[in-house]
mmCIF file of C-alpha atoms in Angstrom:
data_model
loop_
_atom_site.group_PDB
_atom_site.id
_atom_site.type_symbol
_atom_site.label_atom_id
_atom_site.label_comp_id
_atom_site.label_asym_id
_atom_site.label_seq_id
_atom_site.Cartn_x
_atom_site.Cartn_y
_atom_site.Cartn_z
ATOM 1 C CA MET A 1 13.071 13.322 8.434
ATOM 2 C CA LYS A 2 10.444 12.302 5.977
ATOM 3 C CA LYS A 3 6.742 12.521 6.943
ATOM 4 C CA ILE A 4 5.002 9.352 5.768
ATOM 5 C CA LEU A 5 1.311 8.919 5.313
ATOM 6 C CA LEU A 6 0.112 5.489 4.554
ATOM 7 C CA ASP A 7 -3.244 5.017 2.638
ATOM 8 C CA MET A 8 -4.158 1.343 2.744
ATOM 9 C CA ASP A 9 -6.750 -1.500 2.704
ATOM 10 C CA THR A 10 -4.989 -3.066 5.595
ATOM 11 C CA GLY A 11 -4.326 -6.709 4.803
ATOM 12 C CA VAL A 12 -1.274 -8.789 5.376
ATOM 13 C CA ASP A 13 1.270 -6.949 3.277
ATOM 14 C CA ASP A 14 -0.203 -3.637 4.354
ATOM 15 C CA ALA A 15 0.429 -4.614 7.891
ATOM 16 C CA LEU A 16 4.155 -5.414 7.032
ATOM 17 C CA ALA A 17 4.389 -1.890 5.367
ATOM 18 C CA ILE A 18 3.203 -0.490 8.744
ATOM 19 C CA ALA A 19 5.763 -2.442 10.539
ATOM 20 C CA LEU A 20 8.527 -1.530 8.239
ATOM 21 C CA THR A 21 7.677 2.140 8.431
ATOM 22 C CA ALA A 22 7.620 1.971 12.213
ATOM 23 C CA ALA A 23 11.042 0.320 12.138
ATOM 24 C CA ALA A 24 12.418 3.105 9.805
ATOM 25 C CA GLU A 25 11.130 5.724 12.251
ATOM 26 C CA LYS A 26 12.993 3.959 15.047
ATOM 27 C CA ALA A 27 16.081 4.138 12.962
ATOM 28 C CA GLY A 28 15.588 7.817 12.316
ATOM 29 C CA ASP A 29 14.687 7.568 8.685
ATOM 30 C CA ALA A 30 10.962 8.538 8.625
ATOM 31 C CA GLN A 31 8.070 9.718 10.721
ATOM 32 C CA LEU A 32 4.726 7.913 10.305
ATOM 33 C CA ILE A 33 2.126 10.726 10.676
ATOM 34 C CA GLY A 34 -0.935 8.748 10.169
ATOM 35 C CA ILE A 35 -2.882 5.890 8.327
ATOM 36 C CA THR A 36 -5.905 6.551 6.098
ATOM 37 C CA THR A 37 -8.003 3.512 5.183
ATOM 38 C CA CYS A 38 -10.008 2.218 2.196
ATOM 39 C CA PHE A 39 -11.674 -0.904 1.013
ATOM 40 C CA GLY A 40 -9.784 -3.492 -0.984
ATOM 41 C CA ASN A 41 -8.227 -6.564 0.714
ATOM 42 C CA VAL A 42 -10.856 -6.117 3.251
ATOM 43 C CA GLU A 43 -13.892 -3.894 3.913
ATOM 44 C CA ASN A 44 -13.071 -0.178 5.114
ATOM 45 C CA THR A 45 -14.303 -0.873 8.590
ATOM 46 C CA THR A 46 -11.921 -3.933 8.800
ATOM 47 C CA ALA A 47 -9.043 -1.933 7.345
ATOM 48 C CA VAL A 48 -9.677 0.619 10.216
ATOM 49 C CA ARG A 49 -9.618 -2.221 12.836
ATOM 50 C CA ASN A 50 -6.713 -3.890 11.323
ATOM 51 C CA SER A 51 -4.635 -0.711 11.255
ATOM 52 C CA LEU A 52 -5.421 0.063 14.913
ATOM 53 C CA SER A 53 -4.463 -3.625 15.891
ATOM 54 C CA ILE A 54 -1.146 -3.520 14.143
ATOM 55 C CA LEU A 55 -0.230 -0.160 15.575
ATOM 56 C CA SER A 56 -1.161 -1.387 18.971
ATOM 57 C CA ALA A 57 1.015 -4.476 18.514
ATOM 58 C CA LEU A 58 3.943 -2.453 17.535
ATOM 59 C CA GLY A 59 3.454 -0.059 20.324
ATOM 60 C CA ARG A 60 2.383 2.849 18.211
ATOM 61 C CA THR A 61 -0.949 3.732 19.420
ATOM 62 C CA ASP A 62 0.099 7.401 18.978
ATOM 63 C CA VAL A 63 -0.346 7.084 15.289
ATOM 64 C CA PRO A 64 -3.964 8.312 14.163
ATOM 65 C CA VAL A 65 -6.095 6.109 11.853
ATOM 66 C CA PHE A 66 -8.508 7.893 9.643
ATOM 67 C CA PRO A 67 -11.536 6.033 7.898
ATOM 68 C CA GLY A 68 -11.937 6.502 4.226
ATOM 69 C CA SER A 69 -13.680 5.139 1.178
ATOM 70 C CA ASP A 70 -15.887 2.247 1.627
ATOM 71 C CA ARG A 71 -16.456 1.666 -2.088
ATOM 72 C CA ALA A 72 -15.312 2.501 -5.577
ATOM 73 C CA LEU A 73 -15.996 5.939 -7.016
ATOM 74 C CA ALA A 74 -18.609 4.583 -9.510
ATOM 75 C CA ALA A 75 -20.125 2.031 -6.981
ATOM 76 C CA LYS A 76 -23.530 2.625 -5.530
ATOM 77 C CA GLU A 77 -23.128 -0.093 -2.736
ATOM 78 C CA LYS A 78 -20.524 -0.569 -0.116
ATOM 79 C CA TYR A 79 -17.551 -3.087 -1.050
ATOM 80 C CA ILE A 80 -18.099 -6.513 0.537
ATOM 81 C CA ALA A 81 -14.895 -8.672 0.659
ATOM 82 C CA GLY A 82 -15.271 -12.076 -0.956
ATOM 83 C CA GLU A 83 -13.912 -15.653 -0.582
ATOM 84 C CA GLU A 84 -10.883 -14.775 -2.672
ATOM 85 C CA CYS A 85 -9.834 -12.055 -0.089
ATOM 86 C CA PHE A 86 -10.335 -14.469 2.784
ATOM 87 C CA LEU A 87 -7.994 -17.131 1.008
ATOM 88 C CA ILE A 88 -5.180 -14.566 0.692
ATOM 89 C CA HIS A 89 -5.482 -12.427 3.833
ATOM 90 C CA GLY A 90 -7.685 -14.450 6.302
ATOM 91 C CA HIS A 91 -11.120 -13.779 7.364
ATOM 92 C CA ASP A 92 -9.828 -10.994 9.648
ATOM 93 C CA GLY A 93 -7.617 -9.673 6.722
ATOM 94 C CA ILE A 94 -4.387 -10.162 8.752
ATOM 95 C CA GLY A 95 -3.834 -13.904 8.393
ATOM 96 C CA ASP A 96 -6.269 -14.942 11.370
ATOM 97 C CA ALA A 97 -3.169 -14.744 13.573
ATOM 98 C CA GLY A 98 -5.282 -13.400 16.559
ATOM 99 C CA PHE A 99 -3.957 -9.821 16.858
ATOM 100 C CA PRO A 100 -5.701 -8.227 19.738
ATOM 101 C CA LEU A 101 -8.127 -5.600 19.102
ATOM 102 C CA SER A 102 -6.868 -2.141 19.962
ATOM 103 C CA GLU A 103 -8.750 -0.182 22.672
ATOM 104 C CA LYS A 104 -8.073 3.086 20.609
ATOM 105 C CA ALA A 105 -10.731 4.635 18.530
ATOM 106 C CA PRO A 106 -10.222 5.841 14.988
ATOM 107 C CA GLU A 107 -10.323 9.545 14.300
ATOM 108 C CA THR A 108 -13.481 11.300 13.293
ATOM 109 C CA THR A 109 -11.935 13.229 10.546
ATOM 110 C CA ASP A 110 -12.372 11.707 7.005
ATOM 111 C CA SER A 111 -9.308 10.302 5.070
ATOM 112 C CA VAL A 112 -9.711 12.817 2.162
ATOM 113 C CA ASP A 113 -9.865 15.713 4.708
ATOM 114 C CA PHE A 114 -6.689 14.486 6.544
ATOM 115 C CA ILE A 115 -4.803 13.863 3.335
ATOM 116 C CA LEU A 116 -5.357 17.553 2.228
ATOM 117 C CA GLN A 117 -4.756 18.809 5.831
ATOM 118 C CA ALA A 118 -1.366 16.990 5.713
ATOM 119 C CA ALA A 119 -0.635 18.274 2.215
ATOM 120 C CA GLU A 120 -1.172 21.829 3.534
ATOM 121 C CA LYS A 121 0.726 21.378 6.704
ATOM 122 C CA TYR A 122 3.810 19.516 5.568
ATOM 123 C CA GLY A 123 4.013 20.367 1.993
ATOM 124 C CA ALA A 124 7.311 19.060 0.414
ATOM 125 C CA GLU A 125 8.307 17.072 3.536
ATOM 126 C CA LEU A 126 5.204 14.798 2.992
ATOM 127 C CA THR A 127 5.313 11.475 1.111
ATOM 128 C CA LEU A 128 2.012 9.777 0.477
ATOM 129 C CA VAL A 129 2.135 6.067 0.076
ATOM 130 C CA PRO A 130 -1.096 4.444 -1.226
ATOM 131 C CA THR A 131 -1.081 0.749 -1.065
ATOM 132 C CA GLY A 132 -4.717 -0.078 -1.796
ATOM 133 C CA PRO A 133 -7.280 1.211 -4.310
ATOM 134 C CA LEU A 134 -6.761 4.847 -5.225
ATOM 135 C CA THR A 135 -10.157 6.015 -4.271
ATOM 136 C CA ASN A 136 -9.123 8.302 -1.382
ATOM 137 C CA VAL A 137 -6.357 9.742 -3.579
ATOM 138 C CA ALA A 138 -8.665 10.430 -6.427
ATOM 139 C CA ARG A 139 -11.315 11.987 -4.135
ATOM 140 C CA ALA A 140 -8.570 14.300 -2.731
ATOM 141 C CA ILE A 141 -7.551 15.435 -6.180
ATOM 142 C CA GLN A 142 -11.087 16.031 -7.283
ATOM 143 C CA ARG A 143 -11.804 18.105 -4.031
ATOM 144 C CA ASP A 144 -8.661 20.304 -4.190
ATOM 145 C CA LYS A 145 -5.959 19.559 -6.653
ATOM 146 C CA LYS A 146 -4.022 22.623 -5.926
ATOM 147 C CA THR A 147 -3.568 21.729 -2.280
ATOM 148 C CA PHE A 148 -2.992 17.975 -3.117
ATOM 149 C CA GLU A 149 -0.034 18.968 -5.475
ATOM 150 C CA LYS A 150 1.704 20.522 -2.447
ATOM 151 C CA ILE A 151 2.725 16.809 -1.364
ATOM 152 C CA GLY A 152 6.319 16.234 -1.906
ATOM 153 C CA ARG A 153 6.285 12.800 -3.218
ATOM 154 C CA ILE A 154 3.592 10.099 -4.023
ATOM 155 C CA VAL A 155 4.746 6.380 -4.197
ATOM 156 C CA LEU A 156 1.954 4.118 -4.975
ATOM 157 C CA MET A 157 1.663 0.226 -5.000
ATOM 158 C CA GLY A 158 -0.361 -0.757 -8.058
ATOM 159 C CA GLY A 159 -0.436 -1.577 -11.683
ATOM 160 C CA ALA A 160 1.562 -3.792 -13.952
ATOM 161 C CA LEU A 161 3.379 -2.439 -17.081
ATOM 162 C CA ALA A 162 5.339 -5.347 -18.718
ATOM 163 C CA VAL A 163 3.946 -8.230 -16.763
ATOM 164 C CA LYS A 164 0.583 -9.855 -16.472
ATOM 165 C CA GLY A 165 -1.956 -8.820 -13.774
ATOM 166 C CA ASN A 166 -2.882 -10.657 -10.600
ATOM 167 C CA VAL A 167 -6.566 -10.599 -10.884
ATOM 168 C CA SER A 168 -6.913 -10.895 -14.659
ATOM 169 C CA PRO A 169 -4.268 -11.174 -17.451
ATOM 170 C CA TYR A 170 -4.545 -7.517 -17.645
ATOM 171 C CA ALA A 171 -5.061 -5.988 -14.202
ATOM 172 C CA GLU A 172 -3.494 -5.705 -10.833
ATOM 173 C CA ALA A 173 -5.753 -5.835 -7.734
ATOM 174 C CA ASN A 174 -5.504 -2.435 -6.473
ATOM 175 C CA ILE A 175 -6.111 -0.772 -9.857
ATOM 176 C CA SER A 176 -8.887 -3.263 -10.687
ATOM 177 C CA ASN A 177 -10.760 -2.509 -7.530
ATOM 178 C CA ASP A 178 -11.351 1.113 -8.772
ATOM 179 C CA PRO A 179 -10.190 1.649 -12.157
ATOM 180 C CA GLU A 180 -11.980 5.082 -12.491
ATOM 181 C CA ALA A 181 -9.974 6.327 -9.480
ATOM 182 C CA ALA A 182 -6.801 4.985 -10.838
ATOM 183 C CA LYS A 183 -7.502 6.818 -14.037
ATOM 184 C CA ILE A 184 -7.922 10.113 -12.341
ATOM 185 C CA VAL A 185 -4.698 9.615 -10.313
ATOM 186 C CA LEU A 186 -2.405 8.196 -12.895
ATOM 187 C CA GLU A 187 -3.495 10.557 -15.567
ATOM 188 C CA SER A 188 -3.531 13.712 -13.462
ATOM 189 C CA GLY A 189 -0.332 14.974 -14.673
ATOM 190 C CA ILE A 190 1.045 14.981 -10.867
ATOM 191 C CA PRO A 191 4.514 13.427 -10.626
ATOM 192 C CA MET A 192 4.358 10.014 -8.831
ATOM 193 C CA THR A 193 6.149 6.733 -8.662
ATOM 194 C CA MET A 194 4.283 3.491 -9.467
ATOM 195 C CA ILE A 195 5.481 0.348 -7.852
ATOM 196 C CA GLY A 196 3.729 -2.348 -9.560
ATOM 197 C CA LEU A 197 3.894 -6.071 -10.176
ATOM 198 C CA ASP A 198 6.977 -5.499 -12.479
ATOM 199 C CA VAL A 199 8.969 -5.178 -9.209
ATOM 200 C CA THR A 200 7.119 -6.402 -6.302
ATOM 201 C CA HIS A 201 7.109 -9.956 -7.739
ATOM 202 C CA LYS A 202 10.960 -9.775 -7.527
ATOM 203 C CA THR A 203 10.818 -9.251 -3.678
ATOM 204 C CA ARG A 204 9.751 -12.261 -1.553
ATOM 205 C CA ILE A 205 9.910 -13.353 1.925
ATOM 206 C CA TYR A 206 9.929 -17.046 2.925
ATOM 207 C CA SER A 207 8.908 -19.193 5.846
ATOM 208 C CA GLU A 208 12.533 -19.710 6.712
ATOM 209 C CA GLU A 209 12.751 -16.160 7.612
ATOM 210 C CA THR A 210 9.369 -15.800 9.460
ATOM 211 C CA ALA A 211 10.443 -18.858 11.602
ATOM 212 C CA ARG A 212 13.016 -16.480 13.349
ATOM 213 C CA TRP A 213 10.165 -14.114 14.136
ATOM 214 C CA LYS A 214 8.513 -16.706 16.353
ATOM 215 C CA THR A 215 11.434 -16.578 18.664
ATOM 216 C CA TYR A 216 11.001 -12.828 19.260
ATOM 217 C CA GLY A 217 7.971 -13.082 21.729
ATOM 218 C CA VAL A 218 4.319 -12.588 21.275
ATOM 219 C CA THR A 219 4.359 -9.886 18.625
ATOM 220 C CA GLY A 220 7.085 -11.722 16.546
ATOM 221 C CA THR A 221 4.827 -14.720 16.573
ATOM 222 C CA LEU A 222 1.750 -12.740 15.506
ATOM 223 C CA PHE A 223 3.538 -11.328 12.593
ATOM 224 C CA ALA A 224 5.175 -14.648 11.701
ATOM 225 C CA GLU A 225 1.792 -16.446 11.739
ATOM 226 C CA MET A 226 0.212 -13.604 9.870
ATOM 227 C CA THR A 227 2.789 -13.651 7.131
ATOM 228 C CA ASP A 228 2.869 -17.638 6.934
ATOM 229 C CA TYR A 229 -0.834 -17.399 6.094
ATOM 230 C CA TYR A 230 -0.015 -15.158 3.112
ATOM 231 C CA ILE A 231 2.897 -17.591 2.085
ATOM 232 C CA ALA A 232 0.667 -20.769 2.307
ATOM 233 C CA PHE A 233 -1.659 -19.081 -0.311
ATOM 234 C CA ASN A 234 1.343 -19.062 -2.623
ATOM 235 C CA ASN A 235 1.913 -22.682 -2.165
ATOM 236 C CA HIS A 236 4.634 -22.160 0.425
ATOM 237 C CA GLU A 237 6.899 -20.660 -2.122
ATOM 238 C CA GLY A 238 7.258 -17.220 -0.362
ATOM 239 C CA CYS A 239 5.100 -14.333 -0.852
ATOM 240 C CA SER A 240 5.770 -11.007 -2.791
ATOM 241 C CA LEU A 241 6.383 -7.913 -0.574
ATOM 242 C CA HIS A 242 4.013 -5.759 -2.500
ATOM 243 C CA ASP A 243 3.234 -2.876 -0.012
ATOM 244 C CA PRO A 244 6.593 -3.069 1.870
ATOM 245 C CA LEU A 245 8.451 -2.464 -1.257
ATOM 246 C CA ALA A 246 6.362 0.790 -1.844
ATOM 247 C CA ALA A 247 7.024 1.868 1.635
ATOM 248 C CA ALA A 248 10.710 1.137 1.199
ATOM 249 C CA GLU A 249 10.961 3.271 -1.981
ATOM 250 C CA ALA A 250 9.110 6.023 -0.206
ATOM 251 C CA ILE A 251 11.562 6.045 2.807
ATOM 252 C CA TRP A 252 14.761 5.231 0.909
ATOM 253 C CA PRO A 253 14.557 6.668 -2.676
ATOM 254 C CA GLY A 254 16.286 4.676 -5.203
ATOM 255 C CA THR A 255 15.332 1.343 -3.703
ATOM 256 C CA VAL A 256 13.638 0.885 -7.013
ATOM 257 C CA GLY A 257 14.944 1.740 -10.342
ATOM 258 C CA THR A 258 12.446 3.591 -12.586
ATOM 259 C CA LEU A 259 11.724 4.991 -15.983
ATOM 260 C CA PRO A 260 9.336 7.696 -16.886
ATOM 261 C CA PHE A 261 6.155 6.894 -18.731
ATOM 262 C CA THR A 262 2.814 8.487 -19.818
ATOM 263 C CA VAL A 263 0.620 5.911 -18.018
ATOM 264 C CA LYS A 264 -2.965 5.252 -18.916
ATOM 265 C CA VAL A 265 -5.810 3.165 -17.344
ATOM 266 C CA GLU A 266 -8.358 1.142 -19.206
ATOM 267 C CA THR A 267 -11.817 1.415 -17.642
ATOM 268 C CA GLU A 268 -14.146 -0.004 -20.599
ATOM 269 C CA SER A 269 -13.032 -3.188 -22.180
ATOM 270 C CA VAL A 270 -12.429 -6.720 -21.125
ATOM 271 C CA ALA A 271 -8.889 -5.346 -20.007
ATOM 272 C CA ARG A 272 -10.632 -3.087 -17.441
ATOM 273 C CA GLY A 273 -7.993 -2.169 -14.830
ATOM 274 C CA ARG A 274 -5.023 -2.484 -17.168
ATOM 275 C CA THR A 275 -2.254 0.083 -16.833
ATOM 276 C CA TYR A 276 -0.372 0.862 -19.975
ATOM 277 C CA ALA A 277 2.242 3.216 -21.380
ATOM 278 C CA VAL A 278 1.636 5.369 -24.551
ATOM 279 C CA SER A 279 4.266 6.369 -26.894
ATOM 280 C CA TYR A 280 2.557 8.883 -29.265
ATOM 281 C CA PRO A 281 2.314 12.703 -28.497
ATOM 282 C CA ASP A 282 -1.388 12.720 -29.381
ATOM 283 C CA GLU A 283 -2.171 10.182 -26.677
ATOM 284 C CA GLY A 284 -0.096 11.893 -23.981
ATOM 285 C CA ASP A 285 3.161 13.654 -23.733
ATOM 286 C CA SER A 286 3.596 13.962 -19.951
ATOM 287 C CA ASP A 287 5.953 11.446 -18.597
ATOM 288 C CA HIS A 288 4.914 12.027 -15.067
ATOM 289 C CA VAL A 289 4.656 8.466 -13.775
ATOM 290 C CA GLN A 290 7.932 7.035 -12.660
ATOM 291 C CA VAL A 291 7.449 3.229 -13.118
ATOM 292 C CA GLY A 292 9.382 0.805 -11.206
ATOM 293 C CA LEU A 293 11.376 -1.737 -13.235
ATOM 294 C CA THR A 294 14.260 -3.044 -11.246
ATOM 295 C CA VAL A 295 15.070 -3.530 -7.609
ATOM 296 C CA SER A 296 18.337 -2.683 -5.706
ATOM 297 C CA LYS A 297 20.006 -5.928 -4.565
ATOM 298 C CA THR A 298 20.809 -4.462 -1.154
ATOM 299 C CA ALA A 299 17.324 -3.037 -0.482
ATOM 300 C CA VAL A 300 15.392 -6.136 0.264
ATOM 301 C CA PRO A 301 17.902 -7.538 2.786
ATOM 302 C CA LEU A 302 18.035 -4.032 4.466
ATOM 303 C CA PHE A 303 14.389 -3.604 5.047
ATOM 304 C CA LYS A 304 13.908 -7.312 6.039
ATOM 305 C CA ALA A 305 16.735 -6.724 8.553
ATOM 306 C CA LEU A 306 15.005 -3.579 9.925
ATOM 307 C CA LEU A 307 11.798 -5.352 10.174
ATOM 308 C CA GLU A 308 13.355 -8.177 11.947
ATOM 309 C CA GLU A 309 15.251 -5.770 14.318
ATOM 310 C CA MET A 310 11.899 -4.152 15.219
ATOM 311 C CA LEU A 311 10.156 -7.362 16.067
ATOM 312 C CA LEU A 312 13.183 -8.432 18.029
ATOM 313 C CA SER A 313 13.036 -5.289 20.128
ATOM 314 C CA LEU A 314 9.355 -5.819 20.880
ATOM 315 C CA GLY A 315 9.990 -9.360 21.880
#
């Protein structure tokens, strides 16, 4: 069974990725060994609180949560979530749906320490799934790249190769929040899979689907109202399943069709946060980043069905 470690800035789509991973574990396809947090959709302390609340709602208080980075690598001050974050994810980061606070406390071990401990313990069995800024991951590589490289697979949500960004014409939000960290990670030479806007915009969930969740008891209603907040931001035209798609590819390899590229990250110009591929040997000849470009037609219905089954069982 795959060991899954989620590294996230727990907002709405991160919460759905937690639920999907828990559903996959119930189906016998994966084991969620922990969640490490960072800033991004929300502040790091909020990401910790939200992770604990979502796990509690899913009946998974056994899963440990490890606090992580509260600012970008080059930032002197802690990250403070702005109005744009509230518009997308709600003031609490999970759709203002009213998830009860968990009584469980987070772990005292730092996220980076736990990532490296898990890499040492599980090795090739471990899949790391970063769905927020890559700050924790970059710090782990900087601290002990040799140990970090023992991780079996890395599937990250972030970037945009052949489509426009979602925070600027050039940049996707996770990369934009810490381009320096993304540069360290994506240009490290370590094999990884990048699930970016090229494919996440092709996977959507609609209010007709979340309406069914409201018949599945309190937990189903909480998840429905949380997701409906996200959908409303998109003018009720459904919302992209960014982080759940990365989790799905981590659990069921082949969900996303990929091609290998040498990926670089822009950190200096007006295009700061842009992810781009190079094609000349002097710019980089290590095609170590598998970039998602297509999505399996059967994958999205599968993981929507698993998520729905999980919520139904809780109801």
